[in-house]
mmCIF file with all atom_site columns, C-alpha atoms and ligand atoms in Angstrom:
data_model
loop_
_atom_site.group_PDB
_atom_site.id
_atom_site.type_symbol
_atom_site.label_atom_id
_atom_site.label_alt_id
_atom_site.label_comp_id
_atom_site.label_asym_id
_atom_site.label_entity_id
_atom_site.label_seq_id
_atom_site.pdbx_PDB_ins_code
_atom_site.Cartn_x
_atom_site.Cartn_y
_atom_site.Cartn_z
_atom_site.occupancy
_atom_site.B_iso_or_equiv
_atom_site.pdbx_formal_charge
_atom_site.auth_seq_id
_atom_site.auth_comp_id
_atom_site.auth_asym_id
_atom_site.auth_atom_id
_atom_site.pdbx_PDB_model_num
ATOM   1   C  CA  . MET Y 1 1   ? 18.252  -2.509  -21.291 1.00 0.00 ? 9   MET Y CA  1
ATOM   2   C  CA  . PRO Y 1 2   ? 16.518  -3.918  -24.374 1.00 0.00 ? 10  PRO Y CA  1
ATOM   3   C  CA  . HIS Y 1 3   ? 13.251  -4.858  -22.659 1.00 0.00 ? 11  HIS Y CA  1
ATOM   4   C  CA  . ILE Y 1 4   ? 12.258  -1.566  -21.083 1.00 0.00 ? 12  ILE Y CA  1
ATOM   5   C  CA  . LYS Y 1 5   ? 11.865  1.916   -22.496 1.00 0.00 ? 13  LYS Y CA  1
ATOM   6   C  CA  . ILE Y 1 6   ? 13.907  3.839   -19.942 1.00 0.00 ? 14  ILE Y CA  1
ATOM   7   C  CA  . THR Y 1 7   ? 16.087  3.310   -16.901 1.00 0.00 ? 15  THR Y CA  1
ATOM   8   C  CA  . MET Y 1 8   ? 15.008  5.497   -14.015 1.00 0.00 ? 16  MET Y CA  1
ATOM   9   C  CA  . THR Y 1 9   ? 18.052  7.488   -12.953 1.00 0.00 ? 17  THR Y CA  1
ATOM   10  C  CA  . ALA Y 1 10  ? 18.221  9.895   -10.017 1.00 0.00 ? 18  ALA Y CA  1
ATOM   11  C  CA  . GLU Y 1 11  ? 18.198  12.788  -12.508 1.00 0.00 ? 19  GLU Y CA  1
ATOM   12  C  CA  . LEU Y 1 12  ? 15.090  11.502  -14.295 1.00 0.00 ? 20  LEU Y CA  1
ATOM   13  C  CA  . ALA Y 1 13  ? 13.367  10.875  -10.947 1.00 0.00 ? 21  ALA Y CA  1
ATOM   14  C  CA  . ASP Y 1 14  ? 14.120  14.489  -9.957  1.00 0.00 ? 22  ASP Y CA  1
ATOM   15  C  CA  . TYR Y 1 15  ? 12.671  15.673  -13.261 1.00 0.00 ? 23  TYR Y CA  1
ATOM   16  C  CA  . LEU Y 1 16  ? 9.572   13.499  -12.824 1.00 0.00 ? 24  LEU Y CA  1
ATOM   17  C  CA  . ARG Y 1 17  ? 9.024   15.004  -9.380  1.00 0.00 ? 25  ARG Y CA  1
ATOM   18  C  CA  . SER Y 1 18  ? 9.566   18.538  -10.635 1.00 0.00 ? 26  SER Y CA  1
ATOM   19  C  CA  . VAL Y 1 19  ? 6.864   18.262  -13.304 1.00 0.00 ? 27  VAL Y CA  1
ATOM   20  C  CA  . SER Y 1 20  ? 4.399   15.879  -11.638 1.00 0.00 ? 28  SER Y CA  1
ATOM   21  C  CA  . LEU Y 1 21  ? 4.599   15.638  -7.873  1.00 0.00 ? 29  LEU Y CA  1
ATOM   22  C  CA  . GLN Y 1 22  ? 2.050   17.708  -5.969  1.00 0.00 ? 30  GLN Y CA  1
ATOM   23  C  CA  . GLU Y 1 23  ? 2.772   16.554  -2.450  1.00 0.00 ? 31  GLU Y CA  1
ATOM   24  C  CA  . PRO Y 1 24  ? 0.706   18.282  0.235   1.00 0.00 ? 32  PRO Y CA  1
ATOM   25  C  CA  . GLU Y 1 25  ? 2.921   20.013  2.777   1.00 0.00 ? 33  GLU Y CA  1
ATOM   26  C  CA  . ILE Y 1 26  ? 1.755   17.736  5.595   1.00 0.00 ? 34  ILE Y CA  1
ATOM   27  C  CA  . LEU Y 1 27  ? 2.770   14.614  3.656   1.00 0.00 ? 35  LEU Y CA  1
ATOM   28  C  CA  . GLN Y 1 28  ? 6.135   16.184  2.980   1.00 0.00 ? 36  GLN Y CA  1
ATOM   29  C  CA  . ARG Y 1 29  ? 6.653   16.811  6.701   1.00 0.00 ? 37  ARG Y CA  1
ATOM   30  C  CA  . LEU Y 1 30  ? 5.638   13.249  7.568   1.00 0.00 ? 38  LEU Y CA  1
ATOM   31  C  CA  . ARG Y 1 31  ? 7.998   11.914  4.908   1.00 0.00 ? 39  ARG Y CA  1
ATOM   32  C  CA  . GLU Y 1 32  ? 10.855  13.999  6.283   1.00 0.00 ? 40  GLU Y CA  1
ATOM   33  C  CA  . GLU Y 1 33  ? 10.179  12.938  9.881   1.00 0.00 ? 41  GLU Y CA  1
ATOM   34  C  CA  . THR Y 1 34  ? 10.039  9.270   8.819   1.00 0.00 ? 42  THR Y CA  1
ATOM   35  C  CA  . ALA Y 1 35  ? 13.276  9.594   6.809   1.00 0.00 ? 43  ALA Y CA  1
ATOM   36  C  CA  . ALA Y 1 36  ? 15.133  9.886   10.129  1.00 0.00 ? 44  ALA Y CA  1
ATOM   37  C  CA  . HIS Y 1 37  ? 13.549  6.643   11.381  1.00 0.00 ? 45  HIS Y CA  1
ATOM   38  C  CA  . PRO Y 1 38  ? 15.766  3.510   11.495  1.00 0.00 ? 46  PRO Y CA  1
ATOM   39  C  CA  . GLN Y 1 39  ? 13.222  1.687   9.300   1.00 0.00 ? 47  GLN Y CA  1
ATOM   40  C  CA  . ALA Y 1 40  ? 12.705  4.608   6.934   1.00 0.00 ? 48  ALA Y CA  1
ATOM   41  C  CA  . GLY Y 1 41  ? 12.990  2.256   3.950   1.00 0.00 ? 49  GLY Y CA  1
ATOM   42  C  CA  . MET Y 1 42  ? 9.491   0.985   4.754   1.00 0.00 ? 50  MET Y CA  1
ATOM   43  C  CA  . GLN Y 1 43  ? 7.975   4.295   3.696   1.00 0.00 ? 51  GLN Y CA  1
ATOM   44  C  CA  . ILE Y 1 44  ? 6.486   4.461   0.209   1.00 0.00 ? 52  ILE Y CA  1
ATOM   45  C  CA  . THR Y 1 45  ? 7.798   7.073   -2.234  1.00 0.00 ? 53  THR Y CA  1
ATOM   46  C  CA  . PRO Y 1 46  ? 5.813   10.288  -2.716  1.00 0.00 ? 54  PRO Y CA  1
ATOM   47  C  CA  . GLU Y 1 47  ? 5.153   9.351   -6.366  1.00 0.00 ? 55  GLU Y CA  1
ATOM   48  C  CA  . GLN Y 1 48  ? 3.570   6.134   -5.179  1.00 0.00 ? 56  GLN Y CA  1
ATOM   49  C  CA  . GLY Y 1 49  ? 1.448   8.030   -2.655  1.00 0.00 ? 57  GLY Y CA  1
ATOM   50  C  CA  . GLN Y 1 50  ? 0.223   10.347  -5.414  1.00 0.00 ? 58  GLN Y CA  1
ATOM   51  C  CA  . PHE Y 1 51  ? -0.440  7.356   -7.687  1.00 0.00 ? 59  PHE Y CA  1
ATOM   52  C  CA  . MET Y 1 52  ? -2.494  5.646   -4.987  1.00 0.00 ? 60  MET Y CA  1
ATOM   53  C  CA  . ALA Y 1 53  ? -4.457  8.847   -4.381  1.00 0.00 ? 61  ALA Y CA  1
ATOM   54  C  CA  . LEU Y 1 54  ? -5.219  8.937   -8.122  1.00 0.00 ? 62  LEU Y CA  1
ATOM   55  C  CA  . LEU Y 1 55  ? -6.468  5.327   -7.964  1.00 0.00 ? 63  LEU Y CA  1
ATOM   56  C  CA  . VAL Y 1 56  ? -8.711  6.206   -5.021  1.00 0.00 ? 64  VAL Y CA  1
ATOM   57  C  CA  . HIS Y 1 57  ? -10.215 9.062   -7.062  1.00 0.00 ? 65  HIS Y CA  1
ATOM   58  C  CA  . LEU Y 1 58  ? -10.620 6.822   -10.102 1.00 0.00 ? 66  LEU Y CA  1
ATOM   59  C  CA  . LEU Y 1 59  ? -12.481 4.229   -8.037  1.00 0.00 ? 67  LEU Y CA  1
ATOM   60  C  CA  . ASN Y 1 60  ? -14.689 6.838   -6.347  1.00 0.00 ? 68  ASN Y CA  1
ATOM   61  C  CA  . ALA Y 1 61  ? -13.624 4.963   -3.247  1.00 0.00 ? 69  ALA Y CA  1
ATOM   62  C  CA  . ARG Y 1 62  ? -15.444 5.493   0.033   1.00 0.00 ? 70  ARG Y CA  1
ATOM   63  C  CA  . LEU Y 1 63  ? -14.295 2.497   2.055   1.00 0.00 ? 71  LEU Y CA  1
ATOM   64  C  CA  . THR Y 1 64  ? -10.737 1.188   1.993   1.00 0.00 ? 72  THR Y CA  1
ATOM   65  C  CA  . LEU Y 1 65  ? -8.446  -1.230  3.792   1.00 0.00 ? 73  LEU Y CA  1
ATOM   66  C  CA  . GLU Y 1 66  ? -4.813  -0.829  4.672   1.00 0.00 ? 74  GLU Y CA  1
ATOM   67  C  CA  . VAL Y 1 67  ? -2.688  -3.719  5.910   1.00 0.00 ? 75  VAL Y CA  1
ATOM   68  C  CA  . GLY Y 1 68  ? 0.543   -2.262  7.324   1.00 0.00 ? 76  GLY Y CA  1
ATOM   69  C  CA  . VAL Y 1 69  ? 0.407   1.379   8.415   1.00 0.00 ? 77  VAL Y CA  1
ATOM   70  C  CA  . PHE Y 1 70  ? 3.973   2.077   9.619   1.00 0.00 ? 78  PHE Y CA  1
ATOM   71  C  CA  . THR Y 1 71  ? 4.188   5.871   10.206  1.00 0.00 ? 79  THR Y CA  1
ATOM   72  C  CA  . GLY Y 1 72  ? 1.145   6.597   8.061   1.00 0.00 ? 80  GLY Y CA  1
ATOM   73  C  CA  . TYR Y 1 73  ? 2.269   8.040   4.724   1.00 0.00 ? 81  TYR Y CA  1
ATOM   74  C  CA  . SER Y 1 74  ? 0.079   5.820   2.537   1.00 0.00 ? 82  SER Y CA  1
ATOM   75  C  CA  . SER Y 1 75  ? -2.965  6.043   4.795   1.00 0.00 ? 83  SER Y CA  1
ATOM   76  C  CA  . LEU Y 1 76  ? -2.674  9.827   4.941   1.00 0.00 ? 84  LEU Y CA  1
ATOM   77  C  CA  . ALA Y 1 77  ? -2.325  10.035  1.149   1.00 0.00 ? 85  ALA Y CA  1
ATOM   78  C  CA  . VAL Y 1 78  ? -5.433  7.852   0.742   1.00 0.00 ? 86  VAL Y CA  1
ATOM   79  C  CA  . ALA Y 1 79  ? -7.397  9.652   3.481   1.00 0.00 ? 87  ALA Y CA  1
ATOM   80  C  CA  . LEU Y 1 80  ? -6.759  13.024  1.824   1.00 0.00 ? 88  LEU Y CA  1
ATOM   81  C  CA  . ALA Y 1 81  ? -8.149  11.583  -1.438  1.00 0.00 ? 89  ALA Y CA  1
ATOM   82  C  CA  . LEU Y 1 82  ? -11.280 10.125  0.149   1.00 0.00 ? 90  LEU Y CA  1
ATOM   83  C  CA  . PRO Y 1 83  ? -14.528 12.112  0.441   1.00 0.00 ? 91  PRO Y CA  1
ATOM   84  C  CA  . ALA Y 1 84  ? -15.465 13.552  3.847   1.00 0.00 ? 92  ALA Y CA  1
ATOM   85  C  CA  . ALA Y 1 85  ? -17.540 10.473  4.704   1.00 0.00 ? 93  ALA Y CA  1
ATOM   86  C  CA  . GLY Y 1 86  ? -14.814 8.086   3.513   1.00 0.00 ? 94  GLY Y CA  1
ATOM   87  C  CA  . LYS Y 1 87  ? -13.281 5.504   5.830   1.00 0.00 ? 95  LYS Y CA  1
ATOM   88  C  CA  . ILE Y 1 88  ? -10.050 3.517   6.012   1.00 0.00 ? 96  ILE Y CA  1
ATOM   89  C  CA  . ILE Y 1 89  ? -9.818  0.439   8.201   1.00 0.00 ? 97  ILE Y CA  1
ATOM   90  C  CA  . ALA Y 1 90  ? -6.101  0.411   8.938   1.00 0.00 ? 98  ALA Y CA  1
ATOM   91  C  CA  . CYS Y 1 91  ? -4.321  -2.620  10.386  1.00 0.00 ? 99  CYS Y CA  1
ATOM   92  C  CA  . ASP Y 1 92  ? -1.001  -2.612  12.209  1.00 0.00 ? 100 ASP Y CA  1
ATOM   93  C  CA  . ILE Y 1 93  ? 0.545   -4.165  15.295  1.00 0.00 ? 101 ILE Y CA  1
ATOM   94  C  CA  . SER Y 1 94  ? 2.859   -1.310  16.312  1.00 0.00 ? 102 SER Y CA  1
ATOM   95  C  CA  . SER Y 1 95  ? 1.504   1.341   18.657  1.00 0.00 ? 103 SER Y CA  1
ATOM   96  C  CA  . GLU Y 1 96  ? 4.900   3.049   18.443  1.00 0.00 ? 104 GLU Y CA  1
ATOM   97  C  CA  . PHE Y 1 97  ? 4.930   3.524   14.644  1.00 0.00 ? 105 PHE Y CA  1
ATOM   98  C  CA  . THR Y 1 98  ? 1.238   4.343   14.439  1.00 0.00 ? 106 THR Y CA  1
ATOM   99  C  CA  . ALA Y 1 99  ? 1.592   7.019   17.139  1.00 0.00 ? 107 ALA Y CA  1
ATOM   100 C  CA  . ILE Y 1 100 ? 3.471   9.028   14.501  1.00 0.00 ? 108 ILE Y CA  1
ATOM   101 C  CA  . ALA Y 1 101 ? 0.723   8.258   11.979  1.00 0.00 ? 109 ALA Y CA  1
ATOM   102 C  CA  . ARG Y 1 102 ? -2.002  9.359   14.389  1.00 0.00 ? 110 ARG Y CA  1
ATOM   103 C  CA  . LYS Y 1 103 ? -0.249  12.676  15.023  1.00 0.00 ? 111 LYS Y CA  1
ATOM   104 C  CA  . TYR Y 1 104 ? -0.289  13.492  11.295  1.00 0.00 ? 112 TYR Y CA  1
ATOM   105 C  CA  . TRP Y 1 105 ? -3.834  12.189  10.710  1.00 0.00 ? 113 TRP Y CA  1
ATOM   106 C  CA  . ARG Y 1 106 ? -5.003  14.520  13.494  1.00 0.00 ? 114 ARG Y CA  1
ATOM   107 C  CA  . GLU Y 1 107 ? -3.071  17.483  12.158  1.00 0.00 ? 115 GLU Y CA  1
ATOM   108 C  CA  . ALA Y 1 108 ? -4.388  16.887  8.632   1.00 0.00 ? 116 ALA Y CA  1
ATOM   109 C  CA  . GLY Y 1 109 ? -7.971  16.767  9.939   1.00 0.00 ? 117 GLY Y CA  1
ATOM   110 C  CA  . VAL Y 1 110 ? -8.582  13.244  8.622   1.00 0.00 ? 118 VAL Y CA  1
ATOM   111 C  CA  . GLU Y 1 111 ? -8.407  11.342  11.934  1.00 0.00 ? 119 GLU Y CA  1
ATOM   112 C  CA  . GLN Y 1 112 ? -12.154 10.620  11.803  1.00 0.00 ? 120 GLN Y CA  1
ATOM   113 C  CA  . LYS Y 1 113 ? -11.702 8.835   8.461   1.00 0.00 ? 121 LYS Y CA  1
ATOM   114 C  CA  . ILE Y 1 114 ? -9.228  6.302   9.835   1.00 0.00 ? 122 ILE Y CA  1
ATOM   115 C  CA  . ASP Y 1 115 ? -10.236 3.377   12.027  1.00 0.00 ? 123 ASP Y CA  1
ATOM   116 C  CA  . LEU Y 1 116 ? -6.923  1.980   13.311  1.00 0.00 ? 124 LEU Y CA  1
ATOM   117 C  CA  . ARG Y 1 117 ? -7.059  -1.644  14.442  1.00 0.00 ? 125 ARG Y CA  1
ATOM   118 C  CA  . LEU Y 1 118 ? -3.993  -2.563  16.500  1.00 0.00 ? 126 LEU Y CA  1
ATOM   119 C  CA  . ALA Y 1 119 ? -4.007  -6.353  16.142  1.00 0.00 ? 127 ALA Y CA  1
ATOM   120 C  CA  . PRO Y 1 120 ? -2.634  -8.990  13.786  1.00 0.00 ? 128 PRO Y CA  1
ATOM   121 C  CA  . ALA Y 1 121 ? -4.261  -8.062  10.463  1.00 0.00 ? 129 ALA Y CA  1
ATOM   122 C  CA  . ILE Y 1 122 ? -5.512  -11.587 9.786   1.00 0.00 ? 130 ILE Y CA  1
ATOM   123 C  CA  . GLN Y 1 123 ? -7.649  -11.326 12.932  1.00 0.00 ? 131 GLN Y CA  1
ATOM   124 C  CA  . THR Y 1 124 ? -9.011  -7.949  11.873  1.00 0.00 ? 132 THR Y CA  1
ATOM   125 C  CA  . LEU Y 1 125 ? -9.785  -9.088  8.313   1.00 0.00 ? 133 LEU Y CA  1
ATOM   126 C  CA  . ASP Y 1 126 ? -11.410 -12.318 9.508   1.00 0.00 ? 134 ASP Y CA  1
ATOM   127 C  CA  . ALA Y 1 127 ? -13.529 -10.322 11.959  1.00 0.00 ? 135 ALA Y CA  1
ATOM   128 C  CA  . LEU Y 1 128 ? -14.698 -8.015  9.138   1.00 0.00 ? 136 LEU Y CA  1
ATOM   129 C  CA  . ILE Y 1 129 ? -15.680 -11.052 7.062   1.00 0.00 ? 137 ILE Y CA  1
ATOM   130 C  CA  . ALA Y 1 130 ? -17.485 -12.595 10.056  1.00 0.00 ? 138 ALA Y CA  1
ATOM   131 C  CA  . GLN Y 1 131 ? -19.369 -9.291  10.512  1.00 0.00 ? 139 GLN Y CA  1
ATOM   132 C  CA  . GLY Y 1 132 ? -20.775 -9.577  6.982   1.00 0.00 ? 140 GLY Y CA  1
ATOM   133 C  CA  . ARG Y 1 133 ? -18.647 -6.853  5.407   1.00 0.00 ? 141 ARG Y CA  1
ATOM   134 C  CA  . SER Y 1 134 ? -17.548 -8.956  2.426   1.00 0.00 ? 142 SER Y CA  1
ATOM   135 C  CA  . GLY Y 1 135 ? -17.963 -7.274  -0.956  1.00 0.00 ? 143 GLY Y CA  1
ATOM   136 C  CA  . THR Y 1 136 ? -18.098 -3.763  0.516   1.00 0.00 ? 144 THR Y CA  1
ATOM   137 C  CA  . PHE Y 1 137 ? -14.574 -2.333  0.204   1.00 0.00 ? 145 PHE Y CA  1
ATOM   138 C  CA  . ASP Y 1 138 ? -13.461 -0.280  -2.795  1.00 0.00 ? 146 ASP Y CA  1
ATOM   139 C  CA  . PHE Y 1 139 ? -9.698  -0.428  -2.334  1.00 0.00 ? 147 PHE Y CA  1
ATOM   140 C  CA  . ALA Y 1 140 ? -7.092  -2.323  -0.301  1.00 0.00 ? 148 ALA Y CA  1
ATOM   141 C  CA  . PHE Y 1 141 ? -3.382  -1.625  0.144   1.00 0.00 ? 149 PHE Y CA  1
ATOM   142 C  CA  . ILE Y 1 142 ? -1.272  -4.557  1.319   1.00 0.00 ? 150 ILE Y CA  1
ATOM   143 C  CA  . ASP Y 1 143 ? 2.140   -3.590  2.689   1.00 0.00 ? 151 ASP Y CA  1
ATOM   144 C  CA  . ALA Y 1 144 ? 2.900   -5.611  5.827   1.00 0.00 ? 152 ALA Y CA  1
ATOM   145 C  CA  . ASP Y 1 145 ? 4.883   -8.768  6.715   1.00 0.00 ? 153 ASP Y CA  1
ATOM   146 C  CA  . LYS Y 1 146 ? 5.669   -10.513 3.450   1.00 0.00 ? 154 LYS Y CA  1
ATOM   147 C  CA  . GLU Y 1 147 ? 5.143   -14.074 4.723   1.00 0.00 ? 155 GLU Y CA  1
ATOM   148 C  CA  . ASN Y 1 148 ? 1.448   -13.311 5.100   1.00 0.00 ? 156 ASN Y CA  1
ATOM   149 C  CA  . TYR Y 1 149 ? 0.934   -11.616 1.733   1.00 0.00 ? 157 TYR Y CA  1
ATOM   150 C  CA  . ALA Y 1 150 ? -1.126  -14.487 0.347   1.00 0.00 ? 158 ALA Y CA  1
ATOM   151 C  CA  . ASN Y 1 151 ? -3.243  -14.572 3.520   1.00 0.00 ? 159 ASN Y CA  1
ATOM   152 C  CA  . TYR Y 1 152 ? -3.901  -10.841 3.341   1.00 0.00 ? 160 TYR Y CA  1
ATOM   153 C  CA  . TYR Y 1 153 ? -4.629  -10.955 -0.389  1.00 0.00 ? 161 TYR Y CA  1
ATOM   154 C  CA  . GLU Y 1 154 ? -7.194  -13.767 -0.066  1.00 0.00 ? 162 GLU Y CA  1
ATOM   155 C  CA  . ARG Y 1 155 ? -9.057  -11.950 2.698   1.00 0.00 ? 163 ARG Y CA  1
ATOM   156 C  CA  . ALA Y 1 156 ? -8.881  -8.573  0.956   1.00 0.00 ? 164 ALA Y CA  1
ATOM   157 C  CA  . LEU Y 1 157 ? -10.302 -10.166 -2.184  1.00 0.00 ? 165 LEU Y CA  1
ATOM   158 C  CA  . VAL Y 1 158 ? -13.308 -11.415 -0.190  1.00 0.00 ? 166 VAL Y CA  1
ATOM   159 C  CA  . LEU Y 1 159 ? -13.837 -7.986  1.370   1.00 0.00 ? 167 LEU Y CA  1
ATOM   160 C  CA  . LEU Y 1 160 ? -13.592 -6.121  -1.950  1.00 0.00 ? 168 LEU Y CA  1
ATOM   161 C  CA  . ARG Y 1 161 ? -16.603 -5.289  -4.121  1.00 0.00 ? 169 ARG Y CA  1
ATOM   162 C  CA  . PRO Y 1 162 ? -16.495 -6.371  -7.782  1.00 0.00 ? 170 PRO Y CA  1
ATOM   163 C  CA  . GLY Y 1 163 ? -14.497 -3.661  -9.557  1.00 0.00 ? 171 GLY Y CA  1
ATOM   164 C  CA  . GLY Y 1 164 ? -12.575 -2.924  -6.366  1.00 0.00 ? 172 GLY Y CA  1
ATOM   165 C  CA  . LEU Y 1 165 ? -8.791  -2.769  -6.434  1.00 0.00 ? 173 LEU Y CA  1
ATOM   166 C  CA  . ILE Y 1 166 ? -6.039  -4.386  -4.367  1.00 0.00 ? 174 ILE Y CA  1
ATOM   167 C  CA  . ALA Y 1 167 ? -2.552  -2.842  -4.480  1.00 0.00 ? 175 ALA Y CA  1
ATOM   168 C  CA  . VAL Y 1 168 ? 0.263   -5.040  -3.172  1.00 0.00 ? 176 VAL Y CA  1
ATOM   169 C  CA  . ASP Y 1 169 ? 3.557   -3.333  -2.333  1.00 0.00 ? 177 ASP Y CA  1
ATOM   170 C  CA  . ASN Y 1 170 ? 7.204   -4.423  -2.610  1.00 0.00 ? 178 ASN Y CA  1
ATOM   171 C  CA  . VAL Y 1 171 ? 6.595   -7.102  -5.233  1.00 0.00 ? 179 VAL Y CA  1
ATOM   172 C  CA  . LEU Y 1 172 ? 10.059  -6.482  -6.754  1.00 0.00 ? 180 LEU Y CA  1
ATOM   173 C  CA  . TRP Y 1 173 ? 11.580  -6.573  -3.252  1.00 0.00 ? 181 TRP Y CA  1
ATOM   174 C  CA  . HIS Y 1 174 ? 14.550  -4.341  -4.052  1.00 0.00 ? 182 HIS Y CA  1
ATOM   175 C  CA  . GLY Y 1 175 ? 15.503  -6.761  -6.834  1.00 0.00 ? 183 GLY Y CA  1
ATOM   176 C  CA  . ARG Y 1 176 ? 15.894  -9.737  -4.506  1.00 0.00 ? 184 ARG Y CA  1
ATOM   177 C  CA  . VAL Y 1 177 ? 13.142  -11.631 -6.346  1.00 0.00 ? 185 VAL Y CA  1
ATOM   178 C  CA  . ILE Y 1 178 ? 15.701  -12.394 -9.079  1.00 0.00 ? 186 ILE Y CA  1
ATOM   179 C  CA  . ASP Y 1 179 ? 18.754  -12.824 -6.838  1.00 0.00 ? 187 ASP Y CA  1
ATOM   180 C  CA  . PRO Y 1 180 ? 19.514  -16.570 -6.685  1.00 0.00 ? 188 PRO Y CA  1
ATOM   181 C  CA  . ALA Y 1 181 ? 21.435  -16.009 -3.433  1.00 0.00 ? 189 ALA Y CA  1
ATOM   182 C  CA  . ALA Y 1 182 ? 18.339  -14.562 -1.733  1.00 0.00 ? 190 ALA Y CA  1
ATOM   183 C  CA  . ASN Y 1 183 ? 16.474  -17.372 -0.028  1.00 0.00 ? 191 ASN Y CA  1
ATOM   184 C  CA  . ASP Y 1 184 ? 15.132  -15.761 3.108   1.00 0.00 ? 192 ASP Y CA  1
ATOM   185 C  CA  . ALA Y 1 185 ? 11.504  -16.293 4.079   1.00 0.00 ? 193 ALA Y CA  1
ATOM   186 C  CA  . ASP Y 1 186 ? 10.365  -12.825 2.944   1.00 0.00 ? 194 ASP Y CA  1
ATOM   187 C  CA  . THR Y 1 187 ? 11.886  -13.179 -0.513  1.00 0.00 ? 195 THR Y CA  1
ATOM   188 C  CA  . ARG Y 1 188 ? 10.469  -16.676 -0.928  1.00 0.00 ? 196 ARG Y CA  1
ATOM   189 C  CA  . ALA Y 1 189 ? 7.024   -15.468 0.133   1.00 0.00 ? 197 ALA Y CA  1
ATOM   190 C  CA  . ILE Y 1 190 ? 7.054   -12.612 -2.386  1.00 0.00 ? 198 ILE Y CA  1
ATOM   191 C  CA  . ARG Y 1 191 ? 8.244   -14.909 -5.183  1.00 0.00 ? 199 ARG Y CA  1
ATOM   192 C  CA  . ALA Y 1 192 ? 5.508   -17.399 -4.340  1.00 0.00 ? 200 ALA Y CA  1
ATOM   193 C  CA  . PHE Y 1 193 ? 2.881   -14.653 -4.224  1.00 0.00 ? 201 PHE Y CA  1
ATOM   194 C  CA  . ASN Y 1 194 ? 4.017   -13.169 -7.542  1.00 0.00 ? 202 ASN Y CA  1
ATOM   195 C  CA  . ALA Y 1 195 ? 4.024   -16.597 -9.197  1.00 0.00 ? 203 ALA Y CA  1
ATOM   196 C  CA  . THR Y 1 196 ? 0.331   -17.109 -8.419  1.00 0.00 ? 204 THR Y CA  1
ATOM   197 C  CA  . MET Y 1 197 ? -0.895  -13.722 -9.631  1.00 0.00 ? 205 MET Y CA  1
ATOM   198 C  CA  . ARG Y 1 198 ? -0.537  -14.158 -13.377 1.00 0.00 ? 206 ARG Y CA  1
ATOM   199 C  CA  . THR Y 1 199 ? -2.996  -17.056 -13.447 1.00 0.00 ? 207 THR Y CA  1
ATOM   200 C  CA  . ASP Y 1 200 ? -5.440  -15.750 -10.841 1.00 0.00 ? 208 ASP Y CA  1
ATOM   201 C  CA  . LYS Y 1 201 ? -8.664  -15.744 -12.839 1.00 0.00 ? 209 LYS Y CA  1
ATOM   202 C  CA  . ARG Y 1 202 ? -10.591 -13.875 -10.140 1.00 0.00 ? 210 ARG Y CA  1
ATOM   203 C  CA  . VAL Y 1 203 ? -8.888  -10.582 -11.010 1.00 0.00 ? 211 VAL Y CA  1
ATOM   204 C  CA  . TRP Y 1 204 ? -7.463  -8.466  -13.798 1.00 0.00 ? 212 TRP Y CA  1
ATOM   205 C  CA  . GLN Y 1 205 ? -3.923  -7.759  -12.706 1.00 0.00 ? 213 GLN Y CA  1
ATOM   206 C  CA  . THR Y 1 206 ? -0.738  -6.023  -13.681 1.00 0.00 ? 214 THR Y CA  1
ATOM   207 C  CA  . MET Y 1 207 ? 2.588   -5.355  -11.958 1.00 0.00 ? 215 MET Y CA  1
ATOM   208 C  CA  . VAL Y 1 208 ? 3.657   -1.724  -12.094 1.00 0.00 ? 216 VAL Y CA  1
ATOM   209 C  CA  . PRO Y 1 209 ? 7.310   -0.724  -11.578 1.00 0.00 ? 217 PRO Y CA  1
ATOM   210 C  CA  . VAL Y 1 210 ? 6.500   2.201   -9.291  1.00 0.00 ? 218 VAL Y CA  1
ATOM   211 C  CA  . GLY Y 1 211 ? 8.373   2.410   -5.984  1.00 0.00 ? 219 GLY Y CA  1
ATOM   212 C  CA  . ASP Y 1 212 ? 9.578   -1.111  -5.130  1.00 0.00 ? 220 ASP Y CA  1
ATOM   213 C  CA  . GLY Y 1 213 ? 7.057   -2.736  -7.485  1.00 0.00 ? 221 GLY Y CA  1
ATOM   214 C  CA  . LEU Y 1 214 ? 3.291   -2.562  -7.019  1.00 0.00 ? 222 LEU Y CA  1
ATOM   215 C  CA  . THR Y 1 215 ? 0.864   -5.248  -8.169  1.00 0.00 ? 223 THR Y CA  1
ATOM   216 C  CA  . LEU Y 1 216 ? -2.609  -3.976  -8.997  1.00 0.00 ? 224 LEU Y CA  1
ATOM   217 C  CA  . ALA Y 1 217 ? -5.485  -6.481  -9.059  1.00 0.00 ? 225 ALA Y CA  1
ATOM   218 C  CA  . VAL Y 1 218 ? -9.082  -5.548  -9.903  1.00 0.00 ? 226 VAL Y CA  1
ATOM   219 C  CA  . LYS Y 1 219 ? -11.745 -7.966  -8.646  1.00 0.00 ? 227 LYS Y CA  1
ATOM   220 C  CA  . LYS Y 1 220 ? -13.933 -9.356  -11.412 1.00 0.00 ? 228 LYS Y CA  1
HETATM 221 CA CA1 . LIG S 2 .   ? 6.304   -1.254  1.480   1.00 0.00 ? 324 LIG S CA1 1
#
């Protein structure tokens, strides 16, 4: 591996967790409940949750967006990092998955910070723009259907304040981005999205190899 400093092995990941991870007990329980779910692979890693919480602190974020809630790990990690008056507008289309999320939000005492919008996220984001809320969000996490990544990104960028941050998940797509045999719509959408980011002059960006690859873009 000449181009990178280390290869993350299971043993190194265990070490990293042992010296760095401070996962609240409620997040651990949610993670364990979700691990039994047939789509458990959609859950972010606890390191990524802690990293996102750090970003929320760094930004002094008060108002955030989440596109793709699933069972709520990322939104709970962000909600716990937000101040008492902080708010997340969380978009998802599954009442079944988000019922699990709601249960943990309630138990963690952060339910009042999370405004769940059960509708296609493009509708929700367009409605926020139409309501004059452009330029008001501090942070956005995009982790939903990959074919709409560019649509979500464009709208999130409008809704973000200058200096606000968008985090886009799964940009390495379990390695399929470099697999010539992978030509499904999701993989093509992620490749296309990634290919536009490097020259997007509206942001400062970098791709971070945490979890399944996370692109961070700060609005200029
Ligand atoms: Ca994801």
